[in-house]
PDB file of C-alpha atoms in Angstrom:
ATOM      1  CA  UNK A   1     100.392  81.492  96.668  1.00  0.00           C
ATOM      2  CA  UNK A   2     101.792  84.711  95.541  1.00  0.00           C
ATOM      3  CA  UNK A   3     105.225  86.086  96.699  1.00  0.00           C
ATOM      4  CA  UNK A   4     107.396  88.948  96.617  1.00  0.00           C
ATOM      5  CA  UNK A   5     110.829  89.038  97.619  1.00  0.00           C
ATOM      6  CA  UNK A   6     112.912  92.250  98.020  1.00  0.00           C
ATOM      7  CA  UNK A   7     116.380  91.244  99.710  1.00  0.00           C
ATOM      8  CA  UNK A   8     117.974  94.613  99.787  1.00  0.00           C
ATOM      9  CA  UNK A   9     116.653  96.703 103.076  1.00  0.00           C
ATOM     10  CA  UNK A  10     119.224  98.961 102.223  1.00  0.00           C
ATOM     11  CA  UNK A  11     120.693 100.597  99.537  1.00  0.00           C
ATOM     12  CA  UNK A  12     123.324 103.733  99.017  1.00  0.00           C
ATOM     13  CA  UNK A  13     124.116 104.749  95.767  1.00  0.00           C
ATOM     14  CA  UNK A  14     125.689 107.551  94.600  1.00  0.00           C
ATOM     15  CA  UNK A  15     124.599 110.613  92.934  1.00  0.00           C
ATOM     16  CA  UNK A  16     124.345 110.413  89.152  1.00  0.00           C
ATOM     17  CA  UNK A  17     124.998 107.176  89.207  1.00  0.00           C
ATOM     18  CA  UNK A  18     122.808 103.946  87.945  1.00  0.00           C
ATOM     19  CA  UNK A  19     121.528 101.535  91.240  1.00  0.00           C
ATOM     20  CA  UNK A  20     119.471  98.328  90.829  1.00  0.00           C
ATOM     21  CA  UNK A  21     116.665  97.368  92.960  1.00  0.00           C
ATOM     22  CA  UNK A  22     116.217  93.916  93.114  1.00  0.00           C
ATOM     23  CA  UNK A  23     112.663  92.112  93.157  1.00  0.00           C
ATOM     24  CA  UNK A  24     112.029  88.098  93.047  1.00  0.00           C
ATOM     25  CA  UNK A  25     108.369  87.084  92.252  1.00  0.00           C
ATOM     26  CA  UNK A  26     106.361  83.245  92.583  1.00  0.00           C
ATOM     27  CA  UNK A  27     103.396  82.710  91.191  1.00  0.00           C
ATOM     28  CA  UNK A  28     101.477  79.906  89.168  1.00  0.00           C
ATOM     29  CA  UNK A  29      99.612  81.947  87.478  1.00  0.00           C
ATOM     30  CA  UNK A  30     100.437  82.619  83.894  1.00  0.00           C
ATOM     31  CA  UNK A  31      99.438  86.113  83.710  1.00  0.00           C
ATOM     32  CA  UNK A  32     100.506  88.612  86.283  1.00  0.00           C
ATOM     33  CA  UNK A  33     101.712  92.006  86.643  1.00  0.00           C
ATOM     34  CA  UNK A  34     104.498  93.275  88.239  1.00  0.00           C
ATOM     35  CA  UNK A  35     104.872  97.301  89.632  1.00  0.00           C
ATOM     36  CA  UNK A  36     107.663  99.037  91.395  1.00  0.00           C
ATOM     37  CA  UNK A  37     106.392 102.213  93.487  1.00  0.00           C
ATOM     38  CA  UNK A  38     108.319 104.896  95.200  1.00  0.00           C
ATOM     39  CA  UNK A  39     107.224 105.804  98.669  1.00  0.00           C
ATOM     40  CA  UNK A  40     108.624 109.146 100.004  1.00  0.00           C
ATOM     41  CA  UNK A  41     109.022 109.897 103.760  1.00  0.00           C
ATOM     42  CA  UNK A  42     105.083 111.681 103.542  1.00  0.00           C
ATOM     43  CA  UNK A  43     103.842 108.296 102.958  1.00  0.00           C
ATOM     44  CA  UNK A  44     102.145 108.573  99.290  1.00  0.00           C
ATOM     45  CA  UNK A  45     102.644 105.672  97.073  1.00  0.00           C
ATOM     46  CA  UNK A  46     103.578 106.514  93.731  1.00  0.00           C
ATOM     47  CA  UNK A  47     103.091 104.024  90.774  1.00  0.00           C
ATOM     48  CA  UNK A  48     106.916 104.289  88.829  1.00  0.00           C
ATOM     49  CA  UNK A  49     106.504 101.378  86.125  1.00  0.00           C
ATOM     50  CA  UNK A  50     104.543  98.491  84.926  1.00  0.00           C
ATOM     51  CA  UNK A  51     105.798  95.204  82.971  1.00  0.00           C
ATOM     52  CA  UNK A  52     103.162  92.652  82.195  1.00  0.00           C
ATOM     53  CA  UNK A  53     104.172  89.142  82.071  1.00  0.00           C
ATOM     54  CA  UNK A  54     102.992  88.696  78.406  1.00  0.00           C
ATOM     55  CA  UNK A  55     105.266  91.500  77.431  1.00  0.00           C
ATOM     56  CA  UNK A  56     108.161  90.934  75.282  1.00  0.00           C
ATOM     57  CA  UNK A  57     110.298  94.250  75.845  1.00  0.00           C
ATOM     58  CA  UNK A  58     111.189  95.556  78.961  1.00  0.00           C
ATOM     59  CA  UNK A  59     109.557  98.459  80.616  1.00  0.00           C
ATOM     60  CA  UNK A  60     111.190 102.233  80.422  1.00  0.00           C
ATOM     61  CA  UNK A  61     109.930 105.443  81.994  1.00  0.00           C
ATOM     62  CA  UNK A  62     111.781 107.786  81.936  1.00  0.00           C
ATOM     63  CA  UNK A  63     115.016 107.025  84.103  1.00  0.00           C
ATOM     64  CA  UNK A  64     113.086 103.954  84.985  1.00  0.00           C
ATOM     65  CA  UNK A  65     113.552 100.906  83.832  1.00  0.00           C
ATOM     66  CA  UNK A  66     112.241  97.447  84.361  1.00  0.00           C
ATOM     67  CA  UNK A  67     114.951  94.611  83.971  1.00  0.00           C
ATOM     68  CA  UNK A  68     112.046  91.489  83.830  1.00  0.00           C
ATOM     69  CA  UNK A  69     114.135  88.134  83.633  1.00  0.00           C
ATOM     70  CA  UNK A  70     110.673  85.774  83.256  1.00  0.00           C
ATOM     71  CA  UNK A  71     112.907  82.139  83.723  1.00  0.00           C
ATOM     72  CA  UNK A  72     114.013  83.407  86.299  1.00  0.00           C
ATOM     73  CA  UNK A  73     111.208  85.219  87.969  1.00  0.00           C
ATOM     74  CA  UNK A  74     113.162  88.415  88.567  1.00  0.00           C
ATOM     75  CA  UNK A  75     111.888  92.383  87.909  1.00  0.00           C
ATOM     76  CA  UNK A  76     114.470  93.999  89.038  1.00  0.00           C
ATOM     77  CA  UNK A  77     114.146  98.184  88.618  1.00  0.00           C
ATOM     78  CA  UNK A  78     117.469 100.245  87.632  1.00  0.00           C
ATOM     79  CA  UNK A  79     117.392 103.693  88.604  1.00  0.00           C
ATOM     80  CA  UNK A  80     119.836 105.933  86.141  1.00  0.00           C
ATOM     81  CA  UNK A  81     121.167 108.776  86.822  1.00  0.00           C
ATOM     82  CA  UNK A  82     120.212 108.735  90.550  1.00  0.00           C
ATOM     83  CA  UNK A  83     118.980 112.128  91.786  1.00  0.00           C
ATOM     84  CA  UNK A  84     119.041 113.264  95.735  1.00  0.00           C
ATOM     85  CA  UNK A  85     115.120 113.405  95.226  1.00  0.00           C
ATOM     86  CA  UNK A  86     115.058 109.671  94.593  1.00  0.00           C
ATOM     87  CA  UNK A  87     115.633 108.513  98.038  1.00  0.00           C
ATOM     88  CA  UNK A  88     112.946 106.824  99.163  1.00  0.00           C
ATOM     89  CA  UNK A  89     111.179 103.374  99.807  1.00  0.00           C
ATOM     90  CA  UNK A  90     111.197 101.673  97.152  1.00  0.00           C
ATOM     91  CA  UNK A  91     108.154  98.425  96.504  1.00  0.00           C
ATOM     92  CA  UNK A  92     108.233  96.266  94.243  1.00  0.00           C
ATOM     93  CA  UNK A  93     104.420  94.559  93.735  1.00  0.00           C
ATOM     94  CA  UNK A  94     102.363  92.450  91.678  1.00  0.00           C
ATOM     95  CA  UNK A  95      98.947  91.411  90.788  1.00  0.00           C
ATOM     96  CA  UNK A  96      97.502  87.964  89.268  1.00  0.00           C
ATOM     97  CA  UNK A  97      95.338  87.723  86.895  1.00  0.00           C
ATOM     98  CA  UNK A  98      92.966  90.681  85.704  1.00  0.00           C
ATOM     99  CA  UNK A  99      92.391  91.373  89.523  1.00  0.00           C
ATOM    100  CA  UNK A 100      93.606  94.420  91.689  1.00  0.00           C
ATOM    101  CA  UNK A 101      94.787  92.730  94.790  1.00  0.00           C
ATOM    102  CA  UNK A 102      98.061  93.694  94.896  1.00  0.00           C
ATOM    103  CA  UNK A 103     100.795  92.137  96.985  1.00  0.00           C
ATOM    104  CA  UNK A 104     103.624  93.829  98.143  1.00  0.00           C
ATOM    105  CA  UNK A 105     107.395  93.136  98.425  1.00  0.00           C
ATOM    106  CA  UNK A 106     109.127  94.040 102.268  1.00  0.00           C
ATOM    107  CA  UNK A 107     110.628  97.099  99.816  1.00  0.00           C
ATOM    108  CA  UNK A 108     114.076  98.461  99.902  1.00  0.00           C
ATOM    109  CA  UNK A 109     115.064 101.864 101.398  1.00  0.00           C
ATOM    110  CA  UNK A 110     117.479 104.035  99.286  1.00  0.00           C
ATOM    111  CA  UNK A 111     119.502 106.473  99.812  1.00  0.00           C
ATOM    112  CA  UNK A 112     121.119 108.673  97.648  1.00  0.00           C
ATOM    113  CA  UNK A 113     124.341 110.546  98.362  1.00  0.00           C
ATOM    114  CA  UNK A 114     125.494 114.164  96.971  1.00  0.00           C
TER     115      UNK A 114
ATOM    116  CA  UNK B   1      96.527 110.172  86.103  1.00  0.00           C
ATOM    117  CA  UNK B   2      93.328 109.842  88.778  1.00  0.00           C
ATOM    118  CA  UNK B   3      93.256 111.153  91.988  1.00  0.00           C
ATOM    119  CA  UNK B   4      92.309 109.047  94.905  1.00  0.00           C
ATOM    120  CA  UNK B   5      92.165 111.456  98.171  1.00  0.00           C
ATOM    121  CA  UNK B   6      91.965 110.196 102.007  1.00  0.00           C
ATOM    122  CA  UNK B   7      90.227 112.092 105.312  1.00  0.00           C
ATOM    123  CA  UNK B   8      91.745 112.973 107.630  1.00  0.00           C
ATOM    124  CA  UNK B   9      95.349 112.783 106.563  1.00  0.00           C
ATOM    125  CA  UNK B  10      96.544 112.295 110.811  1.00  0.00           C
ATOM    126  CA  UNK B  11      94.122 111.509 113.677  1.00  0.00           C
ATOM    127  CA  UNK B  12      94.825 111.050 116.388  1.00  0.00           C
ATOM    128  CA  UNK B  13      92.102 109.690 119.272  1.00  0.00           C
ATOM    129  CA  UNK B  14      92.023 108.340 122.603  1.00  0.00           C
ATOM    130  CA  UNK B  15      91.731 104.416 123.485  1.00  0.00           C
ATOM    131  CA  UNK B  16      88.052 102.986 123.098  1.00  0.00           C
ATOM    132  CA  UNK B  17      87.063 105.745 120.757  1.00  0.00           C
ATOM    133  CA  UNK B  18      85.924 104.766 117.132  1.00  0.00           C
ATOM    134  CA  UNK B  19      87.468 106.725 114.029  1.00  0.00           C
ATOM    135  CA  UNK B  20      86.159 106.887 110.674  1.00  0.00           C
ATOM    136  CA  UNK B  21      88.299 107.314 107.329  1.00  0.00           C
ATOM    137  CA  UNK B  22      87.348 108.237 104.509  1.00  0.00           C
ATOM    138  CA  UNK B  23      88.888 107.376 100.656  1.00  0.00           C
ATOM    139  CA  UNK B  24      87.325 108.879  98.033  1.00  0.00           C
ATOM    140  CA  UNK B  25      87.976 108.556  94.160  1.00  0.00           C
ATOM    141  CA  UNK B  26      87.655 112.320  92.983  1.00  0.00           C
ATOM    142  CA  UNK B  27      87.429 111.648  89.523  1.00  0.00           C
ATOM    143  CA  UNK B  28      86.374 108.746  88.661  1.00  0.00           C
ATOM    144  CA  UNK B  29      84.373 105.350  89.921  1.00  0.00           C
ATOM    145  CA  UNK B  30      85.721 102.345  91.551  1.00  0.00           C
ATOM    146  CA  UNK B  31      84.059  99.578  91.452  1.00  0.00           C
ATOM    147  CA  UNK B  32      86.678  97.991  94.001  1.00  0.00           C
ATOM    148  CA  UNK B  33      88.729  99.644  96.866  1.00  0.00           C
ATOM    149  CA  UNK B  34      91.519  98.144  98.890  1.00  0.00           C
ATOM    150  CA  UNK B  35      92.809  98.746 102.553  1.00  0.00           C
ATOM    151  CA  UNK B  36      95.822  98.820 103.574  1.00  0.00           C
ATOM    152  CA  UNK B  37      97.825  98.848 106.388  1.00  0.00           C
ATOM    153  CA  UNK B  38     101.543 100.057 107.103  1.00  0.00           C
ATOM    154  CA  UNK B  39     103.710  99.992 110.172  1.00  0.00           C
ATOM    155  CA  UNK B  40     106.685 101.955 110.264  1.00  0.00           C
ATOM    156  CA  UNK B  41     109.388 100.786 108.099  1.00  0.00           C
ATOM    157  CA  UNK B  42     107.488  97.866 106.955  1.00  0.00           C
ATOM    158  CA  UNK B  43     105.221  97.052 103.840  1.00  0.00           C
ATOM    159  CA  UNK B  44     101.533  97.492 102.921  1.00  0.00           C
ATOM    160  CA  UNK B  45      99.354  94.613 104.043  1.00  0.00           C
ATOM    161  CA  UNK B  46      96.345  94.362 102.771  1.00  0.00           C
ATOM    162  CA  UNK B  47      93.698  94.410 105.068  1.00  0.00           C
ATOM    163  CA  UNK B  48      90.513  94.153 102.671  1.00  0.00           C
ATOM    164  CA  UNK B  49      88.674  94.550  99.921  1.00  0.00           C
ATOM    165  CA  UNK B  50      85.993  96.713  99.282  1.00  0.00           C
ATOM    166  CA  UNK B  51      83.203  96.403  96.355  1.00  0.00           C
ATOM    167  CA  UNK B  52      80.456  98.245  95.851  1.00  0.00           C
ATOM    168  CA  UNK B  53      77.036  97.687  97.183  1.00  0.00           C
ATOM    169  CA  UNK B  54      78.407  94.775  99.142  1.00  0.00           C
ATOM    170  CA  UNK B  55      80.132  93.425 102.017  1.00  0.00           C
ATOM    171  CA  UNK B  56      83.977  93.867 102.100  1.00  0.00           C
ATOM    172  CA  UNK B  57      86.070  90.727 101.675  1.00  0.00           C
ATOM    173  CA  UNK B  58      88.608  90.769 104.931  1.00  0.00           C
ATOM    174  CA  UNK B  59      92.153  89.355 104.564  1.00  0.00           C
ATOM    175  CA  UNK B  60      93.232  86.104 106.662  1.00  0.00           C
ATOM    176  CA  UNK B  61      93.596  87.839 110.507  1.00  0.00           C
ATOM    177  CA  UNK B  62      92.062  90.911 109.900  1.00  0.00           C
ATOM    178  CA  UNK B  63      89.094  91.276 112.463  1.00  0.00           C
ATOM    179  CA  UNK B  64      86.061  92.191 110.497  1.00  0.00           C
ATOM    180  CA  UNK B  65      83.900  93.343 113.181  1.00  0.00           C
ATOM    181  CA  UNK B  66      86.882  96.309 114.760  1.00  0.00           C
ATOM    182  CA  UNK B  67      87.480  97.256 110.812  1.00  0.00           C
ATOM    183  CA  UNK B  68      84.185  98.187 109.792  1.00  0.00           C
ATOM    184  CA  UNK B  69      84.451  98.714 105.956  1.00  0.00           C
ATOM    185  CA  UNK B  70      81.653 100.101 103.838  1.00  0.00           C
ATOM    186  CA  UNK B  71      81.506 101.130 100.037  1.00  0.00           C
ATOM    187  CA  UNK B  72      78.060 102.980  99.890  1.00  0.00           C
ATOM    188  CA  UNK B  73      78.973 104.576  96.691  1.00  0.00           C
ATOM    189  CA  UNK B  74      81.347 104.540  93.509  1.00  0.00           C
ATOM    190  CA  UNK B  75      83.346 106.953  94.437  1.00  0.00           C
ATOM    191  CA  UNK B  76      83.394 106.634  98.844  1.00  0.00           C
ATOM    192  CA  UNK B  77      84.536 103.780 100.817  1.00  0.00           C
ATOM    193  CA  UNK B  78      84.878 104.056 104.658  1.00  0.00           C
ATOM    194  CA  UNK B  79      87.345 102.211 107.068  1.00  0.00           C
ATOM    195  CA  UNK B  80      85.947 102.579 110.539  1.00  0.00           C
ATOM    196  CA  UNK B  81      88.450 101.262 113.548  1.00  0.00           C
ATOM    197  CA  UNK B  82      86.145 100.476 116.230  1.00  0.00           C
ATOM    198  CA  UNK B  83      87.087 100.189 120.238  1.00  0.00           C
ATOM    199  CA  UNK B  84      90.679 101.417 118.575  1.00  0.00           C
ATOM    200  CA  UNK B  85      93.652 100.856 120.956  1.00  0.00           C
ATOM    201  CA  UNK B  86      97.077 101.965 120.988  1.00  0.00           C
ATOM    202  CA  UNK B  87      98.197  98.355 118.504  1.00  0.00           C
ATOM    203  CA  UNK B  88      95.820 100.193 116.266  1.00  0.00           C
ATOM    204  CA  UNK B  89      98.247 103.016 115.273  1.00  0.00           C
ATOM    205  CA  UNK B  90      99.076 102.338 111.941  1.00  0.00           C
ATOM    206  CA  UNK B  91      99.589 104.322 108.551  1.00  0.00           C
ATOM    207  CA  UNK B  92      96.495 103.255 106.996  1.00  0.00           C
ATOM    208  CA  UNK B  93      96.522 103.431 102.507  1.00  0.00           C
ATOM    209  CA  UNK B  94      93.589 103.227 100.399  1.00  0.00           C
ATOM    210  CA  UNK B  95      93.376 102.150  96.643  1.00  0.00           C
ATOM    211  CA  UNK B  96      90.548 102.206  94.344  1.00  0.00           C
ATOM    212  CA  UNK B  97      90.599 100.299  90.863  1.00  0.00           C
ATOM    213  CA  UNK B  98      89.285 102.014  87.418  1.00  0.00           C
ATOM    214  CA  UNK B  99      87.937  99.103  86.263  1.00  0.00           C
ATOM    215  CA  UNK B 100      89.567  96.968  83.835  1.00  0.00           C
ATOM    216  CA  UNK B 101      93.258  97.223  82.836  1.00  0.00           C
ATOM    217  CA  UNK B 102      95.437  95.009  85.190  1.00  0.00           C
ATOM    218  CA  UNK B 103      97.519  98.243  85.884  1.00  0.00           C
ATOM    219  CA  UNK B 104      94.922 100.588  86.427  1.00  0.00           C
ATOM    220  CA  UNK B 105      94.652 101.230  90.535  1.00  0.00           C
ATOM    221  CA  UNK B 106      95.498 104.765  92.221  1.00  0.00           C
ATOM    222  CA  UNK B 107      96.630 105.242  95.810  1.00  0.00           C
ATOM    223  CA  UNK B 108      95.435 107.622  98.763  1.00  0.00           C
ATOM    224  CA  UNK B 109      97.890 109.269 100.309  1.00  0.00           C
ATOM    225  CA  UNK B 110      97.357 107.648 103.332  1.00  0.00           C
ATOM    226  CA  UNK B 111      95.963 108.312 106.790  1.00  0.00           C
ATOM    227  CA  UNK B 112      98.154 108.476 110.218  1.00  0.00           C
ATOM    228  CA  UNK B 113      96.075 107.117 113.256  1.00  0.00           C
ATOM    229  CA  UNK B 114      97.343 107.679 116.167  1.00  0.00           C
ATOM    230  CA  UNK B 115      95.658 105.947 119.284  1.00  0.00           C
ATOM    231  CA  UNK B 116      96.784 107.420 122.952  1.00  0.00           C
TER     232      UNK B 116
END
């Protein structure tokens, strides 16, 4: 079966500064994909970055990045530059297959400090 | 990107009552849509899936017959809390899939039921 793990309930980081969300993964399944979303206090979820597993470079957007360590079944997202607008709830997710079900990580609450 | 939009955004009805949600894709058609539900400070758990023209595929524990689902059209699928009671009160997230492209699924904003 399919599982996220997201061990950090908590994090502070400071602003300007980088801050690494961690995300573990299981699956069998050979292809998968793996999301992070940002969930603000009004609830919305918005979709940050993508990595499939097939892919051979790391995912960027923007200040986003996607550190995917297969072996190891890690997808860990590194903020940069942290901004007071990024605190949030952070999710990390993922998907088997060429479905839609997606299954979501316990997520990680951040806080960002001026 | 497209825009998946959810009504009401807050409800909030008494015990016994049924309430109705609606999750609409506004510019495109989903073939599937997803339920979710969120309580406070915890993750999304899926509650179902929804595919059009027939029935909705319920997750392991969800009762099918107080979360009436239906997905009459591409672009409406309805989550209907019968008999709801106050354990109902949940933030409640929709998701619709394009079709096609393992990364291709938009989010509601979500609806905040409220059961008194």
């Amino acid at each position: 079966a399919q599982k996220i793990t997201q061990t950090q309930p908590g994090m502070f980081v400071q602003e300007k500064e980088a801050v690494t969300l961690d995300c573990t993964y299981d699956t069998s399944d050979p292809s998968y994909g793996l999301f992070w979303y940002k969930q603000p206090s009004s609830g919305e979820m918005i979709f940050l970055i993508y990595q499939g597993s097939y892919d051979q470079q790391n995912a960027t957007e923007g200040r986003y990045s996607l550190n995917f360590q297969k072996a190891r079944k890690s997808a860990n997202l590194v903020i940069s530059a942290s901004q007071l607008g990024d605190s949030a709830m952070y999710f990390c997710a993922m998907r088997e297959g060429g479905g839609f079900k997606t299954i979501f990580g316990a997520g990680t609450r951040l806080f960002v400090k001026a | 990107g497209a825009v998946v939009s959810q009504h009401p955004s807050r409800v909030i009805c008494k015990s016994g009552t049924s309430v109705k949600i609606e999750c609409r894709s506004l510019d495109f058609q989903a073939t599937t849509m997803f339920w979710y539900r969120q309580f406070p400070k915890q993750s999304l758990m899926l509650m179902a899936t929804s595919n059009e023209g027939s029935k909705a595929t319920y997750e392991q524990g969800v009762e099918k017959d107080k979360f009436l689902i239906n997905h009459a059209s591409l672009t409406l699928s309805t989550l209907t809390v019968t008999s709801a009671h106050p354990e109902d009160s949940s933030f409640y997230i929709c998701s619709a899939g394009l079709g096609g492209g393992i990364y291709e699924q938009y989010f509601g904003p979500g609806t905040r039921l409220t059961v008194t």
